[in-house]
Short mmCIF file of C-alpha atoms in Angstrom, two decimals:
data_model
loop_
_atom_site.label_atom_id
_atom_site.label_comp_id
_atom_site.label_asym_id
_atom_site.label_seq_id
_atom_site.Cartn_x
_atom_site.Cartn_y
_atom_site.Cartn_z
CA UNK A 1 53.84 -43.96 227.38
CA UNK A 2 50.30 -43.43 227.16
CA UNK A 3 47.96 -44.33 224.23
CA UNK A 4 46.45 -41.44 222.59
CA UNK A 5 42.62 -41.67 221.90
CA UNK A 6 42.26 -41.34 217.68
CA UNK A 7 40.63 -38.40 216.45
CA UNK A 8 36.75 -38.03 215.39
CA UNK A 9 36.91 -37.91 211.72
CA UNK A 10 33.91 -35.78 210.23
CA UNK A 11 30.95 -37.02 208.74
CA UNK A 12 31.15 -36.95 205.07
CA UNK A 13 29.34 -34.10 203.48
CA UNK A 14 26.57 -36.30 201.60
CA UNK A 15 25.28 -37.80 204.98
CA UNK A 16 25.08 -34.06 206.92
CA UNK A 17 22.96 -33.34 203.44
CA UNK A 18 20.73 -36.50 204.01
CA UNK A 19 20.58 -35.61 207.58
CA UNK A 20 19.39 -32.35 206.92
CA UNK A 21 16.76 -32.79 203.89
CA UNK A 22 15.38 -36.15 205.92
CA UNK A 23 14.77 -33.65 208.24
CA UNK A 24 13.50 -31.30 206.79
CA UNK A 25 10.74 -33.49 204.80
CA UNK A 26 9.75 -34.64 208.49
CA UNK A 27 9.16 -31.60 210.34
CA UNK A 28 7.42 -30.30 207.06
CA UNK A 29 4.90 -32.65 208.65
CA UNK A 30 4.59 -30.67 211.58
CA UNK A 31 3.36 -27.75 209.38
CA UNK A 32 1.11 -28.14 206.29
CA UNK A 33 -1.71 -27.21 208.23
CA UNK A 34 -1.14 -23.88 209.06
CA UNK A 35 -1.22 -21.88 206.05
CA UNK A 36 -4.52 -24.17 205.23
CA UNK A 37 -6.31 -23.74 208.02
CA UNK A 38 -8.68 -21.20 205.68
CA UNK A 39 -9.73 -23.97 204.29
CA UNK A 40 -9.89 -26.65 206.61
CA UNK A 41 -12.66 -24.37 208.31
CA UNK A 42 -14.46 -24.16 204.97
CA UNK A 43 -14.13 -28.16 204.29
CA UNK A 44 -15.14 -28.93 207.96
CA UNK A 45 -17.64 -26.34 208.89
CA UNK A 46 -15.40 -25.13 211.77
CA UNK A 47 -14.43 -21.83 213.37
CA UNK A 48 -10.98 -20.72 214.09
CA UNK A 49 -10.40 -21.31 217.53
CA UNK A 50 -11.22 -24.81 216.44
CA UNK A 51 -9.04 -24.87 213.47
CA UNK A 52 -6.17 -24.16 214.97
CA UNK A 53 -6.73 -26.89 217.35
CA UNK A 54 -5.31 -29.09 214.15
CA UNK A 55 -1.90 -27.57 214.64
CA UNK A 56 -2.05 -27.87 218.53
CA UNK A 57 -2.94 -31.60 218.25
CA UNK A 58 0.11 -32.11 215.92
CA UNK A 59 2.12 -30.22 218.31
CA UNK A 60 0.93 -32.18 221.35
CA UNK A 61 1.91 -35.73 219.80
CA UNK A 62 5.32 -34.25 219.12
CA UNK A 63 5.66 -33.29 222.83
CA UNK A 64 4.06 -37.09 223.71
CA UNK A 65 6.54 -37.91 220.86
CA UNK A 66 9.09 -36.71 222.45
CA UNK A 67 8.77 -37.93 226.01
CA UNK A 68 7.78 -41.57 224.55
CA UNK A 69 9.66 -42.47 221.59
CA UNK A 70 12.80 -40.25 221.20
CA UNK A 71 14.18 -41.70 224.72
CA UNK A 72 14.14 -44.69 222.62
CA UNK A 73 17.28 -43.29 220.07
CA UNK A 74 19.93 -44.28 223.07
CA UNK A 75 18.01 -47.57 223.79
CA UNK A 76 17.83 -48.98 220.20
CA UNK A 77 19.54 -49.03 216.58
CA UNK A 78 18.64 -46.17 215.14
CA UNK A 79 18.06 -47.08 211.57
CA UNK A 80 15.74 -49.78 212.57
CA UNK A 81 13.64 -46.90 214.89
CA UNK A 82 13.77 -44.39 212.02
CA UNK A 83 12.38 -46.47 209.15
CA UNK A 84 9.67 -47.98 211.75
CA UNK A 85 8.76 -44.51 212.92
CA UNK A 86 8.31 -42.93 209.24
CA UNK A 87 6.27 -46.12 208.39
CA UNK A 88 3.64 -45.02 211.10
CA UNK A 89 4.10 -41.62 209.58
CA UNK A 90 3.37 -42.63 206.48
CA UNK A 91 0.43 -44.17 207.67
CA UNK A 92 -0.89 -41.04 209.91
CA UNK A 93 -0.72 -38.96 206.50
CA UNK A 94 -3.01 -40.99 204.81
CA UNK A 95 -5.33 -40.70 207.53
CA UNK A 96 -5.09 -37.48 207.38
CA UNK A 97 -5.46 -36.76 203.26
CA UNK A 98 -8.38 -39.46 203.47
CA UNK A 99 -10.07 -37.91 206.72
CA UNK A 100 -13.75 -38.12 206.33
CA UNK A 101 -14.89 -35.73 209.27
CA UNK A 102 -12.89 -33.28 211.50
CA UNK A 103 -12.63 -35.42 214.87
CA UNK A 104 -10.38 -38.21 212.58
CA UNK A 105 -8.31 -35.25 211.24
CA UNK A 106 -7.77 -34.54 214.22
CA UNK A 107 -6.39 -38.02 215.86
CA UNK A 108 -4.62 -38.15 212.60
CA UNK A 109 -2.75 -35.05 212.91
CA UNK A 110 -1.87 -36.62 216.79
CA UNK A 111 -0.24 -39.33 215.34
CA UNK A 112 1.61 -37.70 212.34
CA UNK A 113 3.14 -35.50 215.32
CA UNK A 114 4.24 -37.71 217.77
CA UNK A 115 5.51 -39.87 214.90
CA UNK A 116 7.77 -36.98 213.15
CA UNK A 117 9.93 -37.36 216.13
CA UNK A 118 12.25 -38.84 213.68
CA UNK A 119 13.65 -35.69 213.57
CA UNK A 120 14.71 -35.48 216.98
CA UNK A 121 16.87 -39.07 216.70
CA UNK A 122 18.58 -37.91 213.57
CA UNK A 123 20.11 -34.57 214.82
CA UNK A 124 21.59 -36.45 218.31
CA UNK A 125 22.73 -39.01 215.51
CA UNK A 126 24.50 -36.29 213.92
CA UNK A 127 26.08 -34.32 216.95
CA UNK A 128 27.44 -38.02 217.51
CA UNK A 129 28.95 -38.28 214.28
CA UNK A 130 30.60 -34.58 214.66
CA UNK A 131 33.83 -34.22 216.70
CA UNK A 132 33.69 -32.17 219.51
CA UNK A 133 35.06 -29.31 217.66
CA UNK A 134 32.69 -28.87 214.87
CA UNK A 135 29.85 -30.11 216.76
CA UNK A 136 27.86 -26.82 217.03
CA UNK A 137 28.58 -26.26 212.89
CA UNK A 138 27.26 -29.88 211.88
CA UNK A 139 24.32 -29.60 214.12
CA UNK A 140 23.85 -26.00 212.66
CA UNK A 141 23.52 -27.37 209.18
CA UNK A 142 21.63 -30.70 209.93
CA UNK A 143 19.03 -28.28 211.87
CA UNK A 144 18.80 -25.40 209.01
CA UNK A 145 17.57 -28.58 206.65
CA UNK A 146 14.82 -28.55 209.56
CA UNK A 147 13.95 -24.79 209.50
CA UNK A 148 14.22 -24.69 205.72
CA UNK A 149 11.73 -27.91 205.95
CA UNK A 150 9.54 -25.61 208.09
CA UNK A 151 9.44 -22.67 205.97
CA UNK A 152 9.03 -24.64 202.68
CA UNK A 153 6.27 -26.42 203.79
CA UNK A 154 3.98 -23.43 204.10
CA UNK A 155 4.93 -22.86 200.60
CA UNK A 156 4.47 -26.14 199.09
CA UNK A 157 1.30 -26.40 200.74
CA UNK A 158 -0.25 -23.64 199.98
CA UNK A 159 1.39 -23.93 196.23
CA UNK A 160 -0.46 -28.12 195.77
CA UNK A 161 -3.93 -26.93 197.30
CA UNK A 162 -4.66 -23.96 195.51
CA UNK A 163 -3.74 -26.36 191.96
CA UNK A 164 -4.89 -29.48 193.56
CA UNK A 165 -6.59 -29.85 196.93
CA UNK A 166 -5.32 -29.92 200.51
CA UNK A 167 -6.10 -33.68 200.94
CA UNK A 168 -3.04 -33.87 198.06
CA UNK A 169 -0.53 -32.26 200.42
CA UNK A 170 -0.76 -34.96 202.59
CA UNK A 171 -0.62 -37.82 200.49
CA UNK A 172 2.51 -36.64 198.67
CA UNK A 173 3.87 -36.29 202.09
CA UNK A 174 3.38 -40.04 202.98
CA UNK A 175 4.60 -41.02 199.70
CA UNK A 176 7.94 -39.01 201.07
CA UNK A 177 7.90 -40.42 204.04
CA UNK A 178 7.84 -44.37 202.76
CA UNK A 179 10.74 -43.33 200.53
CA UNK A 180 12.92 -41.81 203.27
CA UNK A 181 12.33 -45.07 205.79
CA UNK A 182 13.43 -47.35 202.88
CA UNK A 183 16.38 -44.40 201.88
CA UNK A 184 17.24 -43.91 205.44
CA UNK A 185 17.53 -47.84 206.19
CA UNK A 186 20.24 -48.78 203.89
CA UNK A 187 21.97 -45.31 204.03
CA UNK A 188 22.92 -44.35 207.85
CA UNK A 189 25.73 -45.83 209.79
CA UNK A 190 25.10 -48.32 211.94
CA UNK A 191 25.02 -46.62 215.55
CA UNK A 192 25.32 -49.33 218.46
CA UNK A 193 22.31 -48.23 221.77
CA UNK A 194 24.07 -46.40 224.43
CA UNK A 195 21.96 -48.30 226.78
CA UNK A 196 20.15 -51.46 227.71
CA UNK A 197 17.60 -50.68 230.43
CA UNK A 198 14.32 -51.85 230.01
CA UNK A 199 11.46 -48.67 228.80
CA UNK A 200 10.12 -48.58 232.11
CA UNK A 201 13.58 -47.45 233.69
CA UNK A 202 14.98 -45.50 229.81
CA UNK A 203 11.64 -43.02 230.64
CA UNK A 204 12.23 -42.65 234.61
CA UNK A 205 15.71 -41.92 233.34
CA UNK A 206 14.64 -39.29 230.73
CA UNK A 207 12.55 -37.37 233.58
CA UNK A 208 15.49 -37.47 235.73
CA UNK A 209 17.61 -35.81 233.50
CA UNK A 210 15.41 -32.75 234.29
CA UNK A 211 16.37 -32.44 237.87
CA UNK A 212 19.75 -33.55 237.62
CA UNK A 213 20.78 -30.66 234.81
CA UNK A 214 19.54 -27.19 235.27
CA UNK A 215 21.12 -25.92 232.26
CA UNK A 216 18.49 -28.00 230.69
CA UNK A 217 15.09 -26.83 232.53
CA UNK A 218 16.01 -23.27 232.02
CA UNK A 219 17.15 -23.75 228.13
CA UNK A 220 14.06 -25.60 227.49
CA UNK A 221 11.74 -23.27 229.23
CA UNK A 222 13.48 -20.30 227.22
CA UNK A 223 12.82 -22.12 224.26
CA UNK A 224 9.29 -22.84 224.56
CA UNK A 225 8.35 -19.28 224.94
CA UNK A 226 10.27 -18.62 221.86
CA UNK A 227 8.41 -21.24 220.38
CA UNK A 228 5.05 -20.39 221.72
CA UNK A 229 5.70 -17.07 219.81
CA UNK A 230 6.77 -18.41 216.63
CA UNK A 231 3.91 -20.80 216.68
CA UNK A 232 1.24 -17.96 217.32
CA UNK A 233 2.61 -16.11 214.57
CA UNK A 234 2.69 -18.58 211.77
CA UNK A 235 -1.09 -20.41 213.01
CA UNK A 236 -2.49 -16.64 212.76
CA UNK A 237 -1.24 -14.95 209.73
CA UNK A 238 -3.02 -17.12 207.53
CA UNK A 239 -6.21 -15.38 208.64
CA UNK A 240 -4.59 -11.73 208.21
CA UNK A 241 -3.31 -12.64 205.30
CA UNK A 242 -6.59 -14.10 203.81
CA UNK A 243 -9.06 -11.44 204.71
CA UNK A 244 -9.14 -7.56 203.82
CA UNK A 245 -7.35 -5.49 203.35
CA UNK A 246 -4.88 -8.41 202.02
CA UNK A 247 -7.30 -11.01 200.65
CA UNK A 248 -4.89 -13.10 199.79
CA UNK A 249 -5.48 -16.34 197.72
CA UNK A 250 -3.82 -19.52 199.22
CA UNK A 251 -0.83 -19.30 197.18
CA UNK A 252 -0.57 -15.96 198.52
CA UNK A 253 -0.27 -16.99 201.83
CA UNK A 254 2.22 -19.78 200.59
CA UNK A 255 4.35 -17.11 198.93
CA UNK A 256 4.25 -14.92 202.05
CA UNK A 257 6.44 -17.80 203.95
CA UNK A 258 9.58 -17.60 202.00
CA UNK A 259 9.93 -14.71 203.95
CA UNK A 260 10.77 -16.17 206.36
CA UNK A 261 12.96 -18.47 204.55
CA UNK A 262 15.88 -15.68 205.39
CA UNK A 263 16.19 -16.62 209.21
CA UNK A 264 17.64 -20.13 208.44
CA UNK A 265 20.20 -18.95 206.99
CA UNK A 266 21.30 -18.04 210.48
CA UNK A 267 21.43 -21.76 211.80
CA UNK A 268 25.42 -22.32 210.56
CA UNK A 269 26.26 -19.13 212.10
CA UNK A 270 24.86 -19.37 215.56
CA UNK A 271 26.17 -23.04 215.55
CA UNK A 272 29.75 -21.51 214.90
CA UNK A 273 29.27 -18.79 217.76
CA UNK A 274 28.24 -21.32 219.96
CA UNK A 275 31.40 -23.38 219.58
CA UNK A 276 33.49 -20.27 220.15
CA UNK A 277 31.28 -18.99 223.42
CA UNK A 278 29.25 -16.76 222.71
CA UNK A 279 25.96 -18.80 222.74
CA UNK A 280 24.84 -16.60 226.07
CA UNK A 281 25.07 -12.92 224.21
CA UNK A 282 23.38 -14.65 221.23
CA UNK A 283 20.88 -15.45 222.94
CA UNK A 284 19.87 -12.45 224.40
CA UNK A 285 20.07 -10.48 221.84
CA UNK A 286 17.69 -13.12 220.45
CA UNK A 287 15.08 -12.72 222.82
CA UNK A 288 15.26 -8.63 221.90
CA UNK A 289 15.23 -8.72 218.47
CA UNK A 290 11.66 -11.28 218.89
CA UNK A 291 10.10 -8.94 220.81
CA UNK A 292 10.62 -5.91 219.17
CA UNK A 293 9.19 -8.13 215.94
CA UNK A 294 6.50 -8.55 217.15
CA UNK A 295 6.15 -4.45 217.59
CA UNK A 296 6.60 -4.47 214.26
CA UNK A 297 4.01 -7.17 213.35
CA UNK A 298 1.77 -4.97 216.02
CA UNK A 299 1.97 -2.08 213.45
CA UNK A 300 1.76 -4.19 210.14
CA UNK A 301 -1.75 -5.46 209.94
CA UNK A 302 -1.96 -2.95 206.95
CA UNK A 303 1.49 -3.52 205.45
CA UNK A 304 2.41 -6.74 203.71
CA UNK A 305 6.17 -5.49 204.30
CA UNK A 306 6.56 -4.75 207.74
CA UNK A 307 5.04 -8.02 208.57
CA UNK A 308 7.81 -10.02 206.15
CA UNK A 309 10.52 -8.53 207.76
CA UNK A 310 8.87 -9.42 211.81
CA UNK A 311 8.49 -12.77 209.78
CA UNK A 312 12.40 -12.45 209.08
CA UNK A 313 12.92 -11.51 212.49
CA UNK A 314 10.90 -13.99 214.29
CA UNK A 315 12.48 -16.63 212.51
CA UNK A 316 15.73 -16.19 212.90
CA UNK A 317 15.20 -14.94 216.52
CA UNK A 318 13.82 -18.54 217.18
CA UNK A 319 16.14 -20.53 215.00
CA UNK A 320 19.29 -19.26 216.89
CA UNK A 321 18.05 -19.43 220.38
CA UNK A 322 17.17 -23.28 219.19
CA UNK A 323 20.76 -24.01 217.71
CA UNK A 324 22.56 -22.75 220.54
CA UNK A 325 20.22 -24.47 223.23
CA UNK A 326 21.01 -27.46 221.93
CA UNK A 327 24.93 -26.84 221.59
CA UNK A 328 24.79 -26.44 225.27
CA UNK A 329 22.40 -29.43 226.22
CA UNK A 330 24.23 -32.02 224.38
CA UNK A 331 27.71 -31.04 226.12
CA UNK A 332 25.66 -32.30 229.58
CA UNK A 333 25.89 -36.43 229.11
CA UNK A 334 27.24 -37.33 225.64
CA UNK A 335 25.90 -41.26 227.05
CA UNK A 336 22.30 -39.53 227.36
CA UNK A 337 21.88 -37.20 224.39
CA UNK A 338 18.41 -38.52 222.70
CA UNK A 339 16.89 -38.30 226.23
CA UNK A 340 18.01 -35.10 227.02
CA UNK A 341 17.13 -34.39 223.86
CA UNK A 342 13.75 -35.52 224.09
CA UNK A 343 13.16 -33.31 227.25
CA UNK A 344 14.53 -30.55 225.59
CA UNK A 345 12.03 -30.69 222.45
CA UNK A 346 9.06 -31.72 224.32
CA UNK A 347 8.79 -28.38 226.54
CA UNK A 348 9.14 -26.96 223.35
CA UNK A 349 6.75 -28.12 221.76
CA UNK A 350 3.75 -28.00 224.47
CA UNK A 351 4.98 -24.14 224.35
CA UNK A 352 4.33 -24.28 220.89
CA UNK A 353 0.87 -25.90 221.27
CA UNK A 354 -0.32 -23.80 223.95
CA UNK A 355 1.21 -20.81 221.40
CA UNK A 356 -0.78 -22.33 218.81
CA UNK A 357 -4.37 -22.44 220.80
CA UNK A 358 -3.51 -19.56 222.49
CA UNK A 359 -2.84 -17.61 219.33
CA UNK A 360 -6.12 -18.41 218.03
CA UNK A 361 -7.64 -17.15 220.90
CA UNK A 362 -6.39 -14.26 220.28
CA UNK A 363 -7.21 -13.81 217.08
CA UNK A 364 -11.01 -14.22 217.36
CA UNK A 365 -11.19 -12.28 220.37
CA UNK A 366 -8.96 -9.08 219.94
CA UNK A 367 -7.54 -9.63 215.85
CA UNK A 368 -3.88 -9.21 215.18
CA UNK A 369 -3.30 -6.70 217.63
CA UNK A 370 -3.90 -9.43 220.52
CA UNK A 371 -1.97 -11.50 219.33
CA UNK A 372 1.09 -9.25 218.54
CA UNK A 373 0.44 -7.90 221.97
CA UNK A 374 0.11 -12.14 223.70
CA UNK A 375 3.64 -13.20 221.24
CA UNK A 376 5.84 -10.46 221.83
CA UNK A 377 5.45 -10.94 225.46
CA UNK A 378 6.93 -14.40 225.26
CA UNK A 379 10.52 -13.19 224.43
CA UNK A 380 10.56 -11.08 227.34
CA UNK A 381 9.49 -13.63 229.78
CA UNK A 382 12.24 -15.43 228.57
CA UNK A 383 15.06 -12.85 228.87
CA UNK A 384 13.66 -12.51 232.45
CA UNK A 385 13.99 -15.66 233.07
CA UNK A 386 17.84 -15.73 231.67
CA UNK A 387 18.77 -12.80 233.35
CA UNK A 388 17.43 -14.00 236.78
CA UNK A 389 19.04 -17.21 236.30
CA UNK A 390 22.39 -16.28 235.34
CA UNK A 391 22.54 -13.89 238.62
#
């Protein structure tokens, strides 16, 4: 007779919900900027090519993030790494709120991004904690706490500066983030290092996870453009929003994000396709339905509505492309899944920081029409790019 393995019992539903809101308070981090960047200009005497340099240096310490610290989820116990990492967050915030000139905002904003990288330990943690089965559907859920976190940001931050001041947006956020190290600490399982290499041979084992699985250099390339696009958007339309024939206040601009609260809601569904199969079709039709958003946006400068529902669009575009990338790179070395992971995320995010500047760019040089024109290209590239691959 042979033994049969016992089966993966699912994580209780109050630790997917911690999961999800930790990491959705993270990633927030990620994000307060952009709808503020009106006023960052104003406070530091900057233009907006320069501004949105705040949201590129936040994305490039993800990226750094990414490459440097998540590889560290399979090396170490996690809760020990989490609560250490959101200490340093904590710390980064108040640099930030506190910043006296724009150069320490900045190096602040650096080290608030590669620091939120907590984000990117918990959701391996959770696809660990998920039997094979239900995998896609608990990663689904723990990552629409993340794009909720994303979306709701803009919001909140928009909401606490035009009451308070932006330097208040990021103080409350470090006062989150010393409360979820200490919540985080005595609350998630104890999860034993899948390795014990030393960081010098965990990192050349990271990078070699890029030419040992294709699946994951195409599904993070695909990804980046799609986030390069998303990140162009959302860095931009605060300076649509806030000039004519909108002139919105910075609540408005808040307000306009809940838009695109409506394309998380796809994260549990595209999680559930991808554990039945159909993560390819998904994501093609992805890839469509961004690009023609960004037609839309292309025609909206003058209509409030057509760009909510390319916000909509854009979104959830990005958000299922994300969910079932993931699906598929963390079926490629359960032993490995933080470093491919961290691969993964980090092309991601250097597409979203060169999305970011590049945006920008745009923006000053041709207005909203360059930079509906630069975005909506992105999705394409990618589709091109799937479609050549899969021949």
């Amino acid at each position: 007779m042979t033994e049969t393995k016992p089966q993966q019992e699912a994580p209780p539903g109050w630790l997917v919900l911690l999961l999800a809101v930790s990491c959705g308070l993270t990633v927030a981090n990620l994000y307060y900027a952009q709808p503020l960047l009106a006023e960052l200009r104003h406070t530091f005497g900057v233009g907006e090519a320069a501004a949105g340099g705040i949201v590129t240096a936040t994305q490039i310490g993800y990226a750094a993030g990414m490459l440097l610290l998540v590889p560290l989820g399979d090396r170490l116990e996690n809760r020990t790494l989490v609560s250490s990492l959101l200490a340093v967050t904590c710390a980064g915030l108040v640099g930030t709120g506190f910043a006296p000139g724009f150069a320490v905002l900045l190096l602040a904003s650096l080290l608030v991004g590669a620091t939120s990288v907590v984000v990117q330990i918990l959701i391996p943690f959770a696809a660990d904690l998920a039997p094979d089965a239900i995998r896609g559907r608990i990663v689904g859920r723990v990552v629409s706490g993340l794009v909720f976190g994303i979306l709701l940001s803009r919001v909140i931050a928009s909401l606490l500066a035009e009451v308070t001041s932006w330097r208040v947006v990021f103080l409350i956020s470090a006062v989150a983030m010393a409360v979820l190290a200490v919540v985080l600490r005595f609350s998630l399982p104890k999860r034993a290092p899948k390795t014990d290499v030393g960081y010098g041979q965990l990192i050349r084992s990271t990078l070699a996870m890029v030419r040992k699985h294709p699946a994951l250099r195409h599904r993070a390339l695909f990804q980046s453009a799609m986030y390069g696009a998303f990140s162009a958007f959302w860095t931009t339309i605060a300076f649509v929003l806030t000039a004519p024939p909108f002139n919105y206040s910075q609540l408005g601009v808040g307000l306009f994000a809940l838009a695109g609260a409506g394309g998380a809601l796809i994260a549990p569904l595209a999680g559930r396709w991808a554990d039945h199969g159909h993560g390819a079709r998904l994501t093609t039709t992805a890839f469509i339905v961004c690009a023609a958003a960004f037609a839309v946006a292309g025609l909206g400068a003058h209509s409030v509505i057509l760009l909510a529902i390319a916000a909509i669009a854009i979104d959830a575009a990005v958000q299922a492309t994300l969910v079932v990338g993931q699906h598929t790179i963390y079926q490629l070395d359960p032993s490995a899944r933080a470093r491919i992971n961290s691969i993964y995320l980090a092309t991601f995010f250097v597409g979203g920081a060169i999305g970011s500047q590049a945006g920008s760019i745009a923006y000053h040089l041709g207005g909203w029409t360059a930079v509906a024109v630069f975005a909506g290209v992105l999705p394409l590239l990618a589709l091109a790019g799937m479609t050549r691959t899969r021949r």
